[in-house]
Short mmCIF file of C-alpha atoms and ligand atoms in Angstrom, two decimals:
data_model
loop_
_atom_site.label_atom_id
_atom_site.label_comp_id
_atom_site.label_asym_id
_atom_site.label_seq_id
_atom_site.Cartn_x
_atom_site.Cartn_y
_atom_site.Cartn_z
CA MET S 1 0.36 0.09 0.01
CA LEU S 2 1.33 3.52 -0.75
CA GLN S 3 2.42 5.13 2.18
CA LEU S 4 1.87 8.90 2.28
CA THR S 5 2.85 11.02 4.31
CA ILE S 6 1.14 14.94 5.07
CA LEU S 7 4.09 17.35 6.79
CA PHE S 8 3.32 20.02 8.21
CA ASP S 9 4.07 23.32 10.89
CA ARG S 10 0.22 24.00 11.89
CA LEU S 11 -2.43 21.20 12.02
CA ARG S 12 -5.45 22.83 10.31
CA TRP S 13 -9.02 20.88 9.32
CA GLU S 14 -7.24 20.99 5.83
CA GLU S 15 -4.43 18.59 6.46
CA LYS S 16 -6.98 16.41 8.08
CA ALA S 17 -8.55 16.61 5.71
CA LEU S 18 -6.85 15.16 3.18
CA LYS S 19 -5.62 12.46 5.26
CA LYS S 20 -8.95 10.90 4.87
CA GLU S 21 -8.89 11.98 1.21
CA GLY S 22 -5.75 9.76 1.16
CA GLU S 23 -6.99 7.17 2.89
CA ASN S 24 -9.91 7.16 0.56
CA GLU S 25 -7.88 7.28 -2.20
CA GLY S 26 -6.22 3.83 -0.64
CA CYS S 27 -3.29 5.23 0.77
CA GLU S 28 -2.43 4.56 4.21
CA ALA S 29 -1.94 8.18 4.81
CA SER S 30 -0.55 9.26 8.14
CA LEU S 31 0.03 13.50 9.30
CA LEU S 32 4.43 14.61 10.91
CA ASP S 33 4.55 17.16 12.17
CA ALA S 34 7.64 18.60 9.75
CA LYS S 35 8.49 21.06 13.29
CA GLY S 36 10.16 16.82 14.97
CA LEU S 37 12.06 15.75 12.64
CA VAL S 38 15.53 15.44 13.56
CA LEU S 39 17.02 14.42 9.22
CA GLU S 40 20.29 12.59 8.66
CA VAL S 41 21.00 14.98 5.50
CA SER S 42 24.27 13.71 4.77
CA THR S 43 23.35 9.36 3.13
CA PRO S 44 20.65 10.62 0.36
CA ARG S 45 18.76 6.93 -0.05
CA LYS S 46 18.05 6.60 3.73
CA ARG S 47 14.04 7.82 3.34
CA ASN S 48 13.93 8.03 7.27
CA GLY S 49 10.49 6.06 7.34
CA LEU S 50 9.16 9.36 5.88
CA GLY S 51 7.35 6.55 3.09
CA ASP S 52 7.13 6.93 -0.14
CA LEU S 53 4.80 9.68 -1.82
CA ALA S 54 5.20 12.84 0.54
CA LEU S 55 2.83 16.45 0.25
CA GLN S 56 4.54 19.43 1.46
CA ARG S 57 2.40 21.15 3.94
CA CYS S 58 4.70 23.19 6.16
CA ILE S 59 3.68 27.36 5.96
CA SER S 60 6.56 28.34 6.67
CA HIS S 61 8.18 29.37 2.16
CA TYR S 62 11.88 28.56 3.32
CA ARG S 63 11.02 25.44 6.17
CA ALA S 64 9.21 23.99 3.78
CA LEU S 65 11.59 24.32 0.62
CA TYR S 66 14.64 22.93 2.29
CA LEU S 67 12.20 20.21 3.29
CA THR S 68 11.30 19.11 -0.19
CA LYS S 69 14.75 19.49 -1.30
CA ILE S 70 15.64 17.22 1.86
CA LEU S 71 12.81 14.56 0.80
CA GLU S 72 13.44 14.12 -2.58
CA ASN S 73 16.75 14.23 -2.35
CA MET S 74 15.95 10.67 -0.73
CA SER S 75 14.32 10.55 -4.21
CA LEU S 76 10.73 10.52 -2.68
CA GLU S 77 7.84 12.17 -4.36
CA VAL S 78 6.56 15.18 -2.92
CA VAL S 79 3.08 15.61 -4.51
CA ASN S 80 4.07 19.94 -4.59
CA SER S 81 7.90 19.67 -6.27
CA SER S 82 10.65 22.32 -4.42
CA ALA S 83 10.57 23.73 -8.33
CA VAL S 84 6.80 25.05 -7.55
CA THR S 85 8.11 26.06 -4.15
CA GLU S 86 11.24 27.99 -5.02
CA ASN S 87 8.61 29.81 -7.70
CA CYS S 88 5.90 29.98 -6.67
CA GLY S 89 7.42 31.36 -3.16
CA ASN S 90 9.09 33.99 -4.62
CA LYS S 91 7.59 37.22 -6.98
CA LEU S 92 11.08 37.82 -9.04
CA LEU S 93 10.70 34.00 -9.90
CA THR S 94 7.04 33.99 -10.94
CA THR S 95 7.60 37.11 -13.02
CA LEU S 96 10.27 35.83 -14.48
CA LEU S 97 8.69 32.19 -15.53
CA LEU S 98 5.26 34.73 -16.36
CA GLY S 99 7.30 37.66 -18.16
CA LYS S 100 9.73 34.48 -20.38
CA ALA S 101 5.90 32.58 -21.22
CA ARG S 102 4.40 36.29 -22.68
CA ILE S 103 1.96 36.30 -20.13
CA PRO S 104 0.40 39.33 -18.90
CA THR S 105 1.57 40.89 -15.72
CA PRO S 106 2.12 44.58 -14.06
CA LYS S 107 5.42 45.79 -15.16
CA THR S 108 7.96 44.66 -11.96
CA TYR S 109 11.62 46.70 -11.19
CA ILE S 110 14.48 45.09 -9.22
CA ALA S 111 16.83 48.24 -7.45
CA LEU S 112 19.77 45.97 -6.32
CA THR S 113 20.66 48.66 -3.82
CA PRO S 114 18.96 51.65 -2.19
CA ASP S 115 20.46 53.93 -3.98
CA THR S 116 19.19 52.89 -7.72
CA VAL S 117 14.85 52.57 -6.80
CA PRO S 118 14.32 56.03 -7.73
CA GLN S 119 15.57 55.36 -11.21
CA ALA S 120 13.44 52.00 -10.98
CA ALA S 121 10.92 54.59 -9.59
CA GLU S 122 11.31 57.09 -12.04
CA ALA S 123 10.47 54.69 -15.07
CA LEU S 124 7.52 52.91 -13.15
CA GLY S 125 5.61 56.21 -12.27
CA PHE S 126 3.30 56.83 -8.79
CA PRO S 127 1.66 55.85 -7.68
CA LEU S 128 3.74 52.35 -7.17
CA VAL S 129 3.90 49.32 -5.33
CA MET S 130 6.67 47.90 -2.90
CA LYS S 131 6.78 44.23 -1.85
CA PRO S 132 9.39 41.90 -0.82
CA MET S 133 10.26 39.03 -2.68
CA THR S 134 9.26 36.01 -0.18
CA GLY S 135 6.21 36.79 2.41
CA SER S 136 1.96 35.67 1.74
CA TRP S 137 -0.87 37.70 3.56
CA GLY S 138 0.42 40.32 2.30
CA ARG S 139 2.84 41.52 4.92
CA MET S 140 4.95 44.34 3.77
CA VAL S 141 3.41 44.64 1.50
CA SER S 142 3.27 48.73 0.46
CA LEU S 143 1.19 51.22 -1.70
CA ALA S 144 3.93 54.29 -2.51
CA ARG S 145 1.71 57.20 -3.63
CA ASP S 146 4.91 59.49 -4.28
CA GLY S 147 9.11 60.31 -3.96
CA GLU S 148 9.38 61.28 -0.41
CA THR S 149 7.03 58.06 1.63
CA LEU S 150 8.87 55.23 -0.60
CA GLN S 151 12.50 57.06 0.46
CA SER S 152 10.68 56.72 4.10
CA MET S 153 9.86 53.41 3.19
CA VAL S 154 13.57 52.34 1.79
CA GLU S 155 15.14 53.42 5.24
CA LEU S 156 13.40 51.32 6.63
CA ARG S 157 13.78 48.67 5.31
CA GLU S 158 17.18 49.13 5.08
CA GLN S 159 17.17 48.46 8.99
CA LEU S 160 15.66 44.80 8.21
CA GLN S 161 18.11 41.94 9.16
CA ASN S 162 17.38 40.04 5.51
CA PRO S 163 20.12 41.28 3.39
CA ALA S 164 17.60 39.58 0.29
CA GLU S 165 15.03 43.05 1.92
CA HIS S 166 17.95 45.25 0.92
CA MET S 167 17.24 44.41 -2.97
CA TYR S 168 13.65 46.33 -4.11
CA TYR S 169 10.69 44.55 -6.31
CA LEU S 170 8.74 47.68 -7.04
CA GLN S 171 5.08 47.41 -8.86
CA GLU S 172 3.29 50.15 -10.73
CA PHE S 173 -0.77 50.07 -8.44
CA VAL S 174 -2.82 48.09 -11.47
CA LYS S 175 -6.21 50.27 -10.94
CA ARG S 176 -8.81 47.63 -10.32
CA PRO S 177 -11.84 47.05 -9.08
CA PRO S 178 -10.98 46.99 -4.96
CA ARG S 179 -11.34 42.88 -5.43
CA ASP S 180 -9.75 40.52 -7.21
CA ILE S 181 -9.40 37.25 -8.44
CA ARG S 182 -7.75 34.11 -6.49
CA ALA S 183 -7.95 30.42 -8.25
CA VAL S 184 -6.36 27.34 -7.52
CA VAL S 185 -6.06 25.41 -10.20
CA ALA S 186 -4.29 21.34 -9.62
CA GLY S 187 -4.34 19.75 -12.89
CA ASP S 188 -5.46 21.81 -15.63
CA GLU S 189 -8.29 23.20 -13.84
CA ILE S 190 -9.83 25.13 -11.36
CA ALA S 191 -9.84 23.42 -8.29
CA ALA S 192 -11.25 26.76 -6.55
CA CYS S 193 -12.08 30.52 -7.37
CA VAL S 194 -12.99 33.77 -5.49
CA TYR S 195 -13.51 37.31 -5.72
CA ARG S 196 -11.21 39.21 -2.40
CA TYR S 197 -12.91 42.86 -1.23
CA ALA S 198 -10.56 44.50 0.34
CA PRO S 199 -12.29 45.49 3.77
CA GLU S 200 -13.27 49.20 4.37
CA GLY S 201 -9.47 51.54 4.33
CA GLU S 202 -7.41 48.60 3.25
CA TRP S 203 -6.26 48.95 -1.18
CA ARG S 204 -5.22 44.35 -0.35
CA THR S 205 -7.48 42.64 -0.85
CA ASN S 206 -5.75 39.47 1.36
CA VAL S 207 -7.94 37.63 4.10
CA ALA S 208 -5.54 37.83 6.61
CA ARG S 209 -6.41 41.26 6.36
CA GLY S 210 -9.95 41.57 6.58
CA GLY S 211 -10.85 40.91 3.11
CA ILE S 212 -13.76 39.34 2.36
CA SER S 213 -13.68 35.16 -0.24
CA LYS S 214 -17.32 35.35 -2.13
CA ALA S 215 -17.12 31.88 -4.64
CA PHE S 216 -17.42 33.07 -8.52
CA LYS S 217 -17.61 30.51 -11.17
CA PRO S 218 -14.32 31.75 -13.00
CA HIS S 219 -15.57 31.71 -16.57
CA GLY S 220 -13.39 30.45 -19.72
CA ARG S 221 -10.45 33.85 -20.03
CA VAL S 222 -10.10 33.87 -15.95
CA GLN S 223 -10.27 29.25 -16.87
CA GLY S 224 -7.51 29.43 -19.44
CA ARG S 225 -4.82 32.88 -18.40
CA ALA S 226 -5.30 31.00 -14.58
CA VAL S 227 -4.25 27.24 -15.62
CA SER S 228 -1.18 28.64 -18.15
CA HIS S 229 0.12 30.25 -15.21
CA ALA S 230 0.22 27.42 -13.27
CA ARG S 231 1.72 25.27 -15.79
CA GLN S 232 4.99 28.63 -16.19
CA HIS S 233 4.71 26.41 -12.54
CA SER S 234 4.59 22.83 -13.28
CA PRO S 235 5.83 22.59 -17.16
CA GLN S 236 7.72 19.62 -16.70
CA ASN S 237 5.61 17.51 -14.35
CA ASN S 238 2.88 15.96 -16.28
CA GLN S 239 1.51 13.00 -13.89
CA VAL S 240 1.41 14.93 -10.39
CA ARG S 241 0.70 18.63 -10.72
CA PRO S 242 1.13 20.65 -7.93
CA PHE S 243 -1.52 22.88 -6.60
CA THR S 244 -1.21 26.27 -7.12
CA GLY S 245 -2.21 29.41 -5.88
CA GLN S 246 -2.21 32.47 -8.20
CA GLU S 247 -3.01 36.07 -7.88
CA VAL S 248 -5.53 38.02 -11.13
CA ASP S 249 -6.62 40.48 -11.39
CA TRP S 250 -8.22 40.79 -14.42
N1 ATP K 1 0.33 45.39 -8.76
C1 ATP K 1 -0.39 45.50 -7.34
N2 ATP K 1 -1.12 46.69 -7.87
C2 ATP K 1 -2.61 46.59 -6.88
N3 ATP K 1 -3.12 45.63 -6.12
C3 ATP K 1 -1.74 44.95 -5.78
C4 ATP K 1 -0.97 44.49 -6.22
N4 ATP K 1 0.25 43.51 -5.92
C5 ATP K 1 -0.76 43.55 -5.23
N5 ATP K 1 -1.96 44.22 -4.65
C6 ATP K 1 -2.80 43.87 -3.71
O1 ATP K 1 -1.99 43.72 -2.09
C7 ATP K 1 -2.60 42.57 -2.35
C8 ATP K 1 -1.55 41.20 -1.58
O2 ATP K 1 -0.23 41.33 -3.13
P1 ATP K 1 -0.18 40.15 -3.07
O3 ATP K 1 -0.48 39.08 -3.30
O4 ATP K 1 1.18 40.18 -3.60
O5 ATP K 1 1.52 39.93 -1.71
P2 ATP K 1 1.48 38.45 -0.93
O6 ATP K 1 2.17 38.98 0.71
O7 ATP K 1 1.79 37.98 -1.20
O8 ATP K 1 -0.82 38.03 -0.53
P3 ATP K 1 -0.85 35.98 -0.65
O9 ATP K 1 -0.20 35.12 1.21
O10 ATP K 1 -2.23 36.49 -0.73
O11 ATP K 1 -1.01 35.38 -1.98
C9 ATP K 1 -3.45 41.70 -3.52
O12 ATP K 1 -4.01 40.20 -3.06
C10 ATP K 1 -4.03 42.73 -3.68
O13 ATP K 1 -5.09 42.72 -3.72
MG1 MG K 2 1.52 35.21 -2.25
#
């Protein structure tokens, strides 16, 4: 019987539901708290009793990424591969992938030092959006309406310890309705799709910031674009397409 290991760092109802579905599909499914793992990594063939197939559900981006790399090195199949995690968890890598595939994406500049931020801002114009390259729930995703505000944002970012925060991902502000669309793609289909409405006094639509989700039946254009976005993240993976969330504004 196929042994499925569901790795998590915070156990939510979704992980329990996935375990049940795994069992319904005939797997021997188990839940494993990644925070308790100590793995020998110098002997790549040793699977450390982690089963045949893993589903990576860790919320922490770097924990998920490094643990998945370790599992893949043990020749354990991970449904959501490290390549997908790396690209989806990094806004710069996602922008590069979408741009290469000529999929419309907001105009974006990278300034590799604080000193070159004004140059990028001049090319984009105001208002503009500044984002950390990795991160979620809208944290530190900031709107600069003018050069002075942008300069203060840069000064604050320069105080952070992480050197990755000292490179600047700057994006045009997309004039959109006070909502956007989130589509979750599994294989070649949209598994779930919602409109996300920003709460009062907030421009970001993240549910973590008080945004409201409403079910939305995707029409053909949304369907086509969401699937082609997701494909850019796993073009090589024909058997098991990952669960890929995409943020899209149409
Ligand atoms: N360029 C933009 N123009 C207009 N609104 C934007 C832009 N970029 C982001 N937003 C808004 O800010 C929100 C957060 O941005 P983004 O999705 O990039 O951050 P995140 O931290 O990765 O969020 P999540 O955890 O939902 O993926 C988006 O859902 C959208 O509502
Ligand atoms: Mg995101």
